[in-house]
């Protein structure tokens, strides 16, 4: 039986763009370019490597987002994924990690899976908790923050690196896995891959397809909210230390005054 790998990816605002909040205090995604979250590229790469090692495997990329989120799916498909699922619904606007995890879980169950792979965090929200919540919703083990991952004999194994030690982890499939940016460089899409991606299937789903009520997601169903936001203050001129024999002392005093040392 084919190994079914589902990779959760996110379409995020370009970190180099001028990001800001909209009037409803959600991230304004209309006035800034978006792309596939860089940390999710590592998840796609690990899924492809696992598929290449398996006798028979299929990689599905899944995202929840607006129409433009298809760009993130196309990037993953051009890297080598086999097919994609896009959940899009106007009522999803403002969903937090709880709402998003619910939608992902329902979509994953509908798609079918043996292992779900995600990045360690998104580059916009950077919460890093979605894989754990998703595993809880699916009722399967979680093996998170792996810098090395393998699947064989119905088990997922991997290494989690900490500040002082590394752990070897193992779980029976089905399971949810997240990988770090130390798991291996993501491949660049080839021209052949980019052309092939245009012909790969992208399934579109909405809340009714997943039997989710609008009240469970979006701003209305969010467990968290932004109460206020302010523009980042303009950058001020830095402090210049002229070394006339006391430069080291002045620098140390400045660092101490800023509580850096």
PDB file of C-alpha atoms in Angstrom:
ATOM      1  CA  UNK A   1       0.000   0.000   0.000  1.00  0.00           C
ATOM      2  CA  UNK A   2       1.280   3.440  -0.930  1.00  0.00           C
ATOM      3  CA  UNK A   3       2.730   5.575   1.876  1.00  0.00           C
ATOM      4  CA  UNK A   4       0.486   8.654   2.085  1.00  0.00           C
ATOM      5  CA  UNK A   5       2.441  11.752   3.088  1.00  0.00           C
ATOM      6  CA  UNK A   6       0.626  15.033   3.692  1.00  0.00           C
ATOM      7  CA  UNK A   7       2.676  18.213   4.041  1.00  0.00           C
ATOM      8  CA  UNK A   8       1.052  21.251   5.658  1.00  0.00           C
ATOM      9  CA  UNK A   9       2.318  24.478   4.105  1.00  0.00           C
ATOM     10  CA  UNK A  10       1.441  28.123   4.562  1.00  0.00           C
ATOM     11  CA  UNK A  11       1.275  31.130   2.253  1.00  0.00           C
ATOM     12  CA  UNK A  12       2.826  34.004   4.206  1.00  0.00           C
ATOM     13  CA  UNK A  13       3.625  37.688   3.595  1.00  0.00           C
ATOM     14  CA  UNK A  14       7.145  38.309   2.332  1.00  0.00           C
ATOM     15  CA  UNK A  15       9.251  39.150   5.405  1.00  0.00           C
ATOM     16  CA  UNK A  16      11.189  41.702   3.366  1.00  0.00           C
ATOM     17  CA  UNK A  17       8.015  43.610   2.477  1.00  0.00           C
ATOM     18  CA  UNK A  18       6.240  46.395   4.350  1.00  0.00           C
ATOM     19  CA  UNK A  19       4.044  44.320   6.626  1.00  0.00           C
ATOM     20  CA  UNK A  20       1.301  45.858   8.740  1.00  0.00           C
ATOM     21  CA  UNK A  21      -2.124  45.191  10.258  1.00  0.00           C
ATOM     22  CA  UNK A  22      -5.453  45.822   8.559  1.00  0.00           C
ATOM     23  CA  UNK A  23      -8.291  47.771  10.188  1.00  0.00           C
ATOM     24  CA  UNK A  24      -9.621  44.614  11.898  1.00  0.00           C
ATOM     25  CA  UNK A  25      -6.146  43.981  13.411  1.00  0.00           C
ATOM     26  CA  UNK A  26      -5.467  40.958  11.241  1.00  0.00           C
ATOM     27  CA  UNK A  27      -2.353  40.833   9.074  1.00  0.00           C
ATOM     28  CA  UNK A  28      -2.874  42.841   5.882  1.00  0.00           C
ATOM     29  CA  UNK A  29      -2.132  40.329   3.137  1.00  0.00           C
ATOM     30  CA  UNK A  30      -3.387  42.420   0.218  1.00  0.00           C
ATOM     31  CA  UNK A  31      -0.677  45.080   0.116  1.00  0.00           C
ATOM     32  CA  UNK A  32       2.362  42.814   0.368  1.00  0.00           C
ATOM     33  CA  UNK A  33       3.605  39.953  -1.792  1.00  0.00           C
ATOM     34  CA  UNK A  34       3.228  36.442  -0.425  1.00  0.00           C
ATOM     35  CA  UNK A  35       5.176  33.220  -0.795  1.00  0.00           C
ATOM     36  CA  UNK A  36       5.593  29.694   0.543  1.00  0.00           C
ATOM     37  CA  UNK A  37       6.868  29.943   4.116  1.00  0.00           C
ATOM     38  CA  UNK A  38      10.597  29.229   4.027  1.00  0.00           C
ATOM     39  CA  UNK A  39      10.375  26.906   7.022  1.00  0.00           C
ATOM     40  CA  UNK A  40       7.742  24.849   5.210  1.00  0.00           C
ATOM     41  CA  UNK A  41      10.151  24.283   2.314  1.00  0.00           C
ATOM     42  CA  UNK A  42      12.156  22.072   4.680  1.00  0.00           C
ATOM     43  CA  UNK A  43       9.026  20.020   5.380  1.00  0.00           C
ATOM     44  CA  UNK A  44       8.409  19.564   1.651  1.00  0.00           C
ATOM     45  CA  UNK A  45      12.035  18.530   1.156  1.00  0.00           C
ATOM     46  CA  UNK A  46      11.884  15.895   3.899  1.00  0.00           C
ATOM     47  CA  UNK A  47       8.621  14.538   2.504  1.00  0.00           C
ATOM     48  CA  UNK A  48      10.192  14.185  -0.928  1.00  0.00           C
ATOM     49  CA  UNK A  49      13.254  12.434   0.495  1.00  0.00           C
ATOM     50  CA  UNK A  50      11.059   9.997   2.419  1.00  0.00           C
ATOM     51  CA  UNK A  51       9.014   9.333  -0.727  1.00  0.00           C
ATOM     52  CA  UNK A  52      12.181   8.684  -2.730  1.00  0.00           C
ATOM     53  CA  UNK A  53      13.306   6.095  -0.170  1.00  0.00           C
ATOM     54  CA  UNK A  54       9.935   4.342  -0.067  1.00  0.00           C
ATOM     55  CA  UNK A  55       8.885   1.647  -2.509  1.00  0.00           C
ATOM     56  CA  UNK A  56       5.616   3.447  -3.167  1.00  0.00           C
ATOM     57  CA  UNK A  57       4.641   6.856  -1.794  1.00  0.00           C
ATOM     58  CA  UNK A  58       2.489   9.848  -2.630  1.00  0.00           C
ATOM     59  CA  UNK A  59       3.117  13.404  -1.394  1.00  0.00           C
ATOM     60  CA  UNK A  60       0.148  15.748  -0.998  1.00  0.00           C
ATOM     61  CA  UNK A  61       0.650  19.396  -0.030  1.00  0.00           C
ATOM     62  CA  UNK A  62      -2.153  21.070   1.892  1.00  0.00           C
ATOM     63  CA  UNK A  63      -2.789  24.715   2.655  1.00  0.00           C
ATOM     64  CA  UNK A  64      -5.520  26.880   4.159  1.00  0.00           C
ATOM     65  CA  UNK A  65      -5.666  30.378   2.736  1.00  0.00           C
ATOM     66  CA  UNK A  66      -6.967  32.817   0.129  1.00  0.00           C
ATOM     67  CA  UNK A  67      -6.859  32.399  -3.645  1.00  0.00           C
ATOM     68  CA  UNK A  68      -3.231  33.532  -3.819  1.00  0.00           C
ATOM     69  CA  UNK A  69      -2.232  30.652  -1.520  1.00  0.00           C
ATOM     70  CA  UNK A  70      -2.231  28.484  -4.628  1.00  0.00           C
ATOM     71  CA  UNK A  71       1.175  30.055  -5.341  1.00  0.00           C
ATOM     72  CA  UNK A  72       2.573  28.257  -2.289  1.00  0.00           C
ATOM     73  CA  UNK A  73       1.078  24.985  -3.499  1.00  0.00           C
ATOM     74  CA  UNK A  74       2.531  25.449  -6.974  1.00  0.00           C
ATOM     75  CA  UNK A  75       5.979  26.013  -5.481  1.00  0.00           C
ATOM     76  CA  UNK A  76       5.718  22.750  -3.529  1.00  0.00           C
ATOM     77  CA  UNK A  77       4.386  20.910  -6.585  1.00  0.00           C
ATOM     78  CA  UNK A  78       7.258  22.235  -8.691  1.00  0.00           C
ATOM     79  CA  UNK A  79       9.672  20.875  -6.071  1.00  0.00           C
ATOM     80  CA  UNK A  80       8.213  17.414  -6.676  1.00  0.00           C
ATOM     81  CA  UNK A  81       5.013  16.899  -4.657  1.00  0.00           C
ATOM     82  CA  UNK A  82       2.361  14.839  -6.463  1.00  0.00           C
ATOM     83  CA  UNK A  83      -0.845  16.738  -5.757  1.00  0.00           C
ATOM     84  CA  UNK A  84      -2.298  19.544  -3.662  1.00  0.00           C
ATOM     85  CA  UNK A  85      -5.349  20.424  -1.585  1.00  0.00           C
ATOM     86  CA  UNK A  86      -6.416  24.039  -1.085  1.00  0.00           C
ATOM     87  CA  UNK A  87      -8.986  24.987   1.560  1.00  0.00           C
ATOM     88  CA  UNK A  88     -10.420  28.416   0.769  1.00  0.00           C
ATOM     89  CA  UNK A  89     -13.448  30.086   2.334  1.00  0.00           C
ATOM     90  CA  UNK A  90     -14.252  33.730   3.118  1.00  0.00           C
ATOM     91  CA  UNK A  91     -15.329  32.716   6.625  1.00  0.00           C
ATOM     92  CA  UNK A  92     -11.751  31.600   7.391  1.00  0.00           C
ATOM     93  CA  UNK A  93     -10.548  35.212   7.556  1.00  0.00           C
ATOM     94  CA  UNK A  94      -9.012  35.912  10.942  1.00  0.00           C
ATOM     95  CA  UNK A  95      -8.655  32.258  11.989  1.00  0.00           C
ATOM     96  CA  UNK A  96      -6.047  31.646  14.679  1.00  0.00           C
ATOM     97  CA  UNK A  97      -4.050  28.469  15.240  1.00  0.00           C
ATOM     98  CA  UNK A  98      -7.030  26.708  16.852  1.00  0.00           C
ATOM     99  CA  UNK A  99      -9.304  27.341  13.884  1.00  0.00           C
ATOM    100  CA  UNK A 100      -6.590  26.567  11.365  1.00  0.00           C
ATOM    101  CA  UNK A 101      -5.703  23.293  13.089  1.00  0.00           C
ATOM    102  CA  UNK A 102      -9.368  22.246  13.000  1.00  0.00           C
ATOM    103  CA  UNK A 103      -9.586  22.888   9.266  1.00  0.00           C
ATOM    104  CA  UNK A 104      -6.297  21.120   8.584  1.00  0.00           C
ATOM    105  CA  UNK A 105      -7.328  18.103  10.650  1.00  0.00           C
ATOM    106  CA  UNK A 106     -10.629  17.742   8.783  1.00  0.00           C
ATOM    107  CA  UNK A 107      -8.907  18.150   5.418  1.00  0.00           C
ATOM    108  CA  UNK A 108      -6.218  15.611   6.326  1.00  0.00           C
ATOM    109  CA  UNK A 109      -8.820  13.072   7.431  1.00  0.00           C
ATOM    110  CA  UNK A 110     -10.703  13.618   4.181  1.00  0.00           C
ATOM    111  CA  UNK A 111      -7.531  13.244   2.116  1.00  0.00           C
ATOM    112  CA  UNK A 112      -6.190  10.219   3.983  1.00  0.00           C
ATOM    113  CA  UNK A 113      -2.702   9.972   5.454  1.00  0.00           C
ATOM    114  CA  UNK A 114      -0.038   7.880   7.101  1.00  0.00           C
ATOM    115  CA  UNK A 115       2.222  10.734   8.147  1.00  0.00           C
ATOM    116  CA  UNK A 116       1.749  14.488   8.305  1.00  0.00           C
ATOM    117  CA  UNK A 117       4.850  16.675   8.004  1.00  0.00           C
ATOM    118  CA  UNK A 118       5.030  20.367   8.900  1.00  0.00           C
ATOM    119  CA  UNK A 119       7.683  23.014   9.346  1.00  0.00           C
ATOM    120  CA  UNK A 120       8.781  23.991  12.840  1.00  0.00           C
ATOM    121  CA  UNK A 121       6.786  27.259  12.676  1.00  0.00           C
ATOM    122  CA  UNK A 122       5.357  29.722  10.181  1.00  0.00           C
ATOM    123  CA  UNK A 123       7.435  32.761   9.355  1.00  0.00           C
ATOM    124  CA  UNK A 124       4.541  35.150  10.033  1.00  0.00           C
ATOM    125  CA  UNK A 125       2.943  33.909  13.275  1.00  0.00           C
ATOM    126  CA  UNK A 126       5.994  31.912  14.500  1.00  0.00           C
ATOM    127  CA  UNK A 127       3.918  30.174  17.197  1.00  0.00           C
ATOM    128  CA  UNK A 128       5.298  26.711  16.474  1.00  0.00           C
ATOM    129  CA  UNK A 129       2.431  24.931  18.221  1.00  0.00           C
ATOM    130  CA  UNK A 130       0.292  23.879  15.268  1.00  0.00           C
ATOM    131  CA  UNK A 131       1.863  20.414  14.756  1.00  0.00           C
ATOM    132  CA  UNK A 132       1.190  19.493  18.390  1.00  0.00           C
ATOM    133  CA  UNK A 133      -2.407  20.744  18.275  1.00  0.00           C
ATOM    134  CA  UNK A 134      -2.939  18.976  14.958  1.00  0.00           C
ATOM    135  CA  UNK A 135      -1.694  15.686  16.396  1.00  0.00           C
ATOM    136  CA  UNK A 136      -4.102  16.066  19.304  1.00  0.00           C
ATOM    137  CA  UNK A 137      -7.023  16.705  16.965  1.00  0.00           C
ATOM    138  CA  UNK A 138      -6.102  13.689  14.840  1.00  0.00           C
ATOM    139  CA  UNK A 139      -5.505  11.519  17.899  1.00  0.00           C
ATOM    140  CA  UNK A 140      -2.047  10.382  16.766  1.00  0.00           C
ATOM    141  CA  UNK A 141       1.504  10.661  18.177  1.00  0.00           C
ATOM    142  CA  UNK A 142       3.596  13.773  17.536  1.00  0.00           C
ATOM    143  CA  UNK A 143       7.339  13.712  16.842  1.00  0.00           C
ATOM    144  CA  UNK A 144       8.328  17.340  16.592  1.00  0.00           C
ATOM    145  CA  UNK A 145      11.330  19.598  15.957  1.00  0.00           C
ATOM    146  CA  UNK A 146      13.352  16.948  14.189  1.00  0.00           C
ATOM    147  CA  UNK A 147      16.615  17.707  12.433  1.00  0.00           C
ATOM    148  CA  UNK A 148      16.694  14.199  10.983  1.00  0.00           C
ATOM    149  CA  UNK A 149      13.716  11.985  10.100  1.00  0.00           C
ATOM    150  CA  UNK A 150      13.193   8.515   8.595  1.00  0.00           C
ATOM    151  CA  UNK A 151      10.210   6.245   8.031  1.00  0.00           C
ATOM    152  CA  UNK A 152      10.473   2.476   7.818  1.00  0.00           C
ATOM    153  CA  UNK A 153       8.632  -0.595   9.070  1.00  0.00           C
ATOM    154  CA  UNK A 154       5.546   1.426   9.988  1.00  0.00           C
ATOM    155  CA  UNK A 155       7.468   3.756  12.291  1.00  0.00           C
ATOM    156  CA  UNK A 156       8.849   7.270  12.124  1.00  0.00           C
ATOM    157  CA  UNK A 157      12.187   7.878  13.822  1.00  0.00           C
ATOM    158  CA  UNK A 158      14.172  11.061  14.164  1.00  0.00           C
ATOM    159  CA  UNK A 159      16.674  13.150  16.044  1.00  0.00           C
ATOM    160  CA  UNK A 160      15.762  16.261  18.025  1.00  0.00           C
ATOM    161  CA  UNK A 161      18.721  18.489  18.814  1.00  0.00           C
ATOM    162  CA  UNK A 162      18.677  20.587  21.989  1.00  0.00           C
ATOM    163  CA  UNK A 163      21.119  23.062  23.467  1.00  0.00           C
ATOM    164  CA  UNK A 164      22.923  20.446  25.529  1.00  0.00           C
ATOM    165  CA  UNK A 165      21.900  17.071  24.102  1.00  0.00           C
ATOM    166  CA  UNK A 166      20.161  15.245  21.267  1.00  0.00           C
ATOM    167  CA  UNK A 167      17.208  12.886  21.615  1.00  0.00           C
ATOM    168  CA  UNK A 168      16.289   9.921  19.435  1.00  0.00           C
ATOM    169  CA  UNK A 169      12.511   9.721  19.053  1.00  0.00           C
ATOM    170  CA  UNK A 170      10.213   7.069  17.629  1.00  0.00           C
ATOM    171  CA  UNK A 171       6.490   6.709  17.013  1.00  0.00           C
ATOM    172  CA  UNK A 172       4.200   4.309  15.208  1.00  0.00           C
ATOM    173  CA  UNK A 173       2.324   5.532  12.140  1.00  0.00           C
ATOM    174  CA  UNK A 174       0.059   7.361  11.646  1.00  0.00           C
ATOM    175  CA  UNK A 175       1.836  10.332  13.200  1.00  0.00           C
ATOM    176  CA  UNK A 176       2.488  14.063  12.903  1.00  0.00           C
ATOM    177  CA  UNK A 177       6.077  15.230  12.372  1.00  0.00           C
ATOM    178  CA  UNK A 178       7.638  18.684  12.309  1.00  0.00           C
ATOM    179  CA  UNK A 179      11.143  19.402  11.033  1.00  0.00           C
ATOM    180  CA  UNK A 180      13.569  22.223  11.705  1.00  0.00           C
ATOM    181  CA  UNK A 181      15.664  24.307   9.337  1.00  0.00           C
ATOM    182  CA  UNK A 182      18.591  22.005  10.188  1.00  0.00           C
ATOM    183  CA  UNK A 183      16.997  19.002   8.495  1.00  0.00           C
ATOM    184  CA  UNK A 184      18.551  19.694   5.086  1.00  0.00           C
ATOM    185  CA  UNK A 185      18.495  22.368   2.400  1.00  0.00           C
ATOM    186  CA  UNK A 186      15.355  22.428   0.291  1.00  0.00           C
ATOM    187  CA  UNK A 187      15.826  21.736  -3.396  1.00  0.00           C
ATOM    188  CA  UNK A 188      15.258  24.380  -6.052  1.00  0.00           C
ATOM    189  CA  UNK A 189      12.465  23.657  -8.535  1.00  0.00           C
ATOM    190  CA  UNK A 190      13.832  22.697 -11.943  1.00  0.00           C
ATOM    191  CA  UNK A 191      12.343  24.041 -15.165  1.00  0.00           C
ATOM    192  CA  UNK A 192      10.937  20.576 -15.792  1.00  0.00           C
ATOM    193  CA  UNK A 193       9.408  20.577 -12.320  1.00  0.00           C
ATOM    194  CA  UNK A 194       7.848  24.004 -12.827  1.00  0.00           C
ATOM    195  CA  UNK A 195       6.264  22.914 -16.106  1.00  0.00           C
ATOM    196  CA  UNK A 196       5.068  19.605 -14.621  1.00  0.00           C
ATOM    197  CA  UNK A 197       3.462  21.409 -11.663  1.00  0.00           C
ATOM    198  CA  UNK A 198       1.012  23.108 -14.009  1.00  0.00           C
ATOM    199  CA  UNK A 199      -0.549  19.749 -14.820  1.00  0.00           C
ATOM    200  CA  UNK A 200      -0.693  18.342 -11.303  1.00  0.00           C
ATOM    201  CA  UNK A 201      -4.095  18.217  -9.595  1.00  0.00           C
ATOM    202  CA  UNK A 202      -5.115  20.863  -7.054  1.00  0.00           C
ATOM    203  CA  UNK A 203      -8.308  19.997  -5.172  1.00  0.00           C
ATOM    204  CA  UNK A 204     -10.327  22.916  -3.787  1.00  0.00           C
ATOM    205  CA  UNK A 205     -12.358  22.545  -0.585  1.00  0.00           C
ATOM    206  CA  UNK A 206     -14.433  24.905   1.532  1.00  0.00           C
ATOM    207  CA  UNK A 207     -15.941  24.721   5.014  1.00  0.00           C
ATOM    208  CA  UNK A 208     -19.074  22.944   3.837  1.00  0.00           C
ATOM    209  CA  UNK A 209     -16.955  20.202   2.257  1.00  0.00           C
ATOM    210  CA  UNK A 210     -15.306  19.666   5.643  1.00  0.00           C
ATOM    211  CA  UNK A 211     -18.570  19.939   7.611  1.00  0.00           C
ATOM    212  CA  UNK A 212     -17.231  22.859   9.683  1.00  0.00           C
ATOM    213  CA  UNK A 213     -19.528  25.664  10.873  1.00  0.00           C
ATOM    214  CA  UNK A 214     -18.366  29.212  10.164  1.00  0.00           C
ATOM    215  CA  UNK A 215     -18.688  30.029  13.886  1.00  0.00           C
ATOM    216  CA  UNK A 216     -15.886  27.575  14.685  1.00  0.00           C
ATOM    217  CA  UNK A 217     -13.286  29.484  12.660  1.00  0.00           C
ATOM    218  CA  UNK A 218     -12.467  33.028  11.591  1.00  0.00           C
ATOM    219  CA  UNK A 219     -12.417  35.982  13.945  1.00  0.00           C
ATOM    220  CA  UNK A 220     -15.634  34.854  15.604  1.00  0.00           C
ATOM    221  CA  UNK A 221     -14.250  31.444  16.513  1.00  0.00           C
ATOM    222  CA  UNK A 222     -10.707  32.541  17.381  1.00  0.00           C
ATOM    223  CA  UNK A 223      -9.355  31.731  20.836  1.00  0.00           C
ATOM    224  CA  UNK A 224      -6.834  34.559  20.592  1.00  0.00           C
ATOM    225  CA  UNK A 225      -7.098  38.164  19.421  1.00  0.00           C
ATOM    226  CA  UNK A 226      -4.932  41.232  18.860  1.00  0.00           C
ATOM    227  CA  UNK A 227      -6.227  44.035  21.090  1.00  0.00           C
ATOM    228  CA  UNK A 228      -4.083  46.833  19.701  1.00  0.00           C
ATOM    229  CA  UNK A 229      -1.192  47.484  17.356  1.00  0.00           C
ATOM    230  CA  UNK A 230       1.094  50.399  16.624  1.00  0.00           C
ATOM    231  CA  UNK A 231       3.523  51.189  13.844  1.00  0.00           C
ATOM    232  CA  UNK A 232       7.144  50.383  14.563  1.00  0.00           C
ATOM    233  CA  UNK A 233       8.887  53.616  15.642  1.00  0.00           C
ATOM    234  CA  UNK A 234      11.222  55.205  13.140  1.00  0.00           C
ATOM    235  CA  UNK A 235      14.828  54.174  13.440  1.00  0.00           C
ATOM    236  CA  UNK A 236      16.920  56.659  15.404  1.00  0.00           C
ATOM    237  CA  UNK A 237      20.570  57.501  14.987  1.00  0.00           C
ATOM    238  CA  UNK A 238      22.873  55.141  16.856  1.00  0.00           C
ATOM    239  CA  UNK A 239      25.315  56.034  19.602  1.00  0.00           C
ATOM    240  CA  UNK A 240      28.835  56.680  18.322  1.00  0.00           C
ATOM    241  CA  UNK A 241      31.743  55.847  20.591  1.00  0.00           C
ATOM    242  CA  UNK A 242      34.988  57.577  19.677  1.00  0.00           C
ATOM    243  CA  UNK A 243      37.986  55.647  20.869  1.00  0.00           C
ATOM    244  CA  UNK A 244      40.424  58.115  22.394  1.00  0.00           C
ATOM    245  CA  UNK A 245      41.806  55.669  24.884  1.00  0.00           C
ATOM    246  CA  UNK A 246      38.530  55.078  26.751  1.00  0.00           C
ATOM    247  CA  UNK A 247      36.574  53.415  23.928  1.00  0.00           C
ATOM    248  CA  UNK A 248      36.399  50.007  25.557  1.00  0.00           C
ATOM    249  CA  UNK A 249      35.178  51.465  28.824  1.00  0.00           C
ATOM    250  CA  UNK A 250      32.536  53.602  27.096  1.00  0.00           C
ATOM    251  CA  UNK A 251      31.326  50.615  25.108  1.00  0.00           C
ATOM    252  CA  UNK A 252      31.058  48.477  28.239  1.00  0.00           C
ATOM    253  CA  UNK A 253      29.148  51.216  30.051  1.00  0.00           C
ATOM    254  CA  UNK A 254      26.739  51.579  27.134  1.00  0.00           C
ATOM    255  CA  UNK A 255      26.112  47.838  26.934  1.00  0.00           C
ATOM    256  CA  UNK A 256      25.518  47.716  30.689  1.00  0.00           C
ATOM    257  CA  UNK A 257      23.079  50.651  30.509  1.00  0.00           C
ATOM    258  CA  UNK A 258      21.072  48.758  27.856  1.00  0.00           C
ATOM    259  CA  UNK A 259      21.223  45.594  29.981  1.00  0.00           C
ATOM    260  CA  UNK A 260      23.063  43.676  27.252  1.00  0.00           C
ATOM    261  CA  UNK A 261      25.742  42.635  29.760  1.00  0.00           C
TER     262      UNK A 261
END
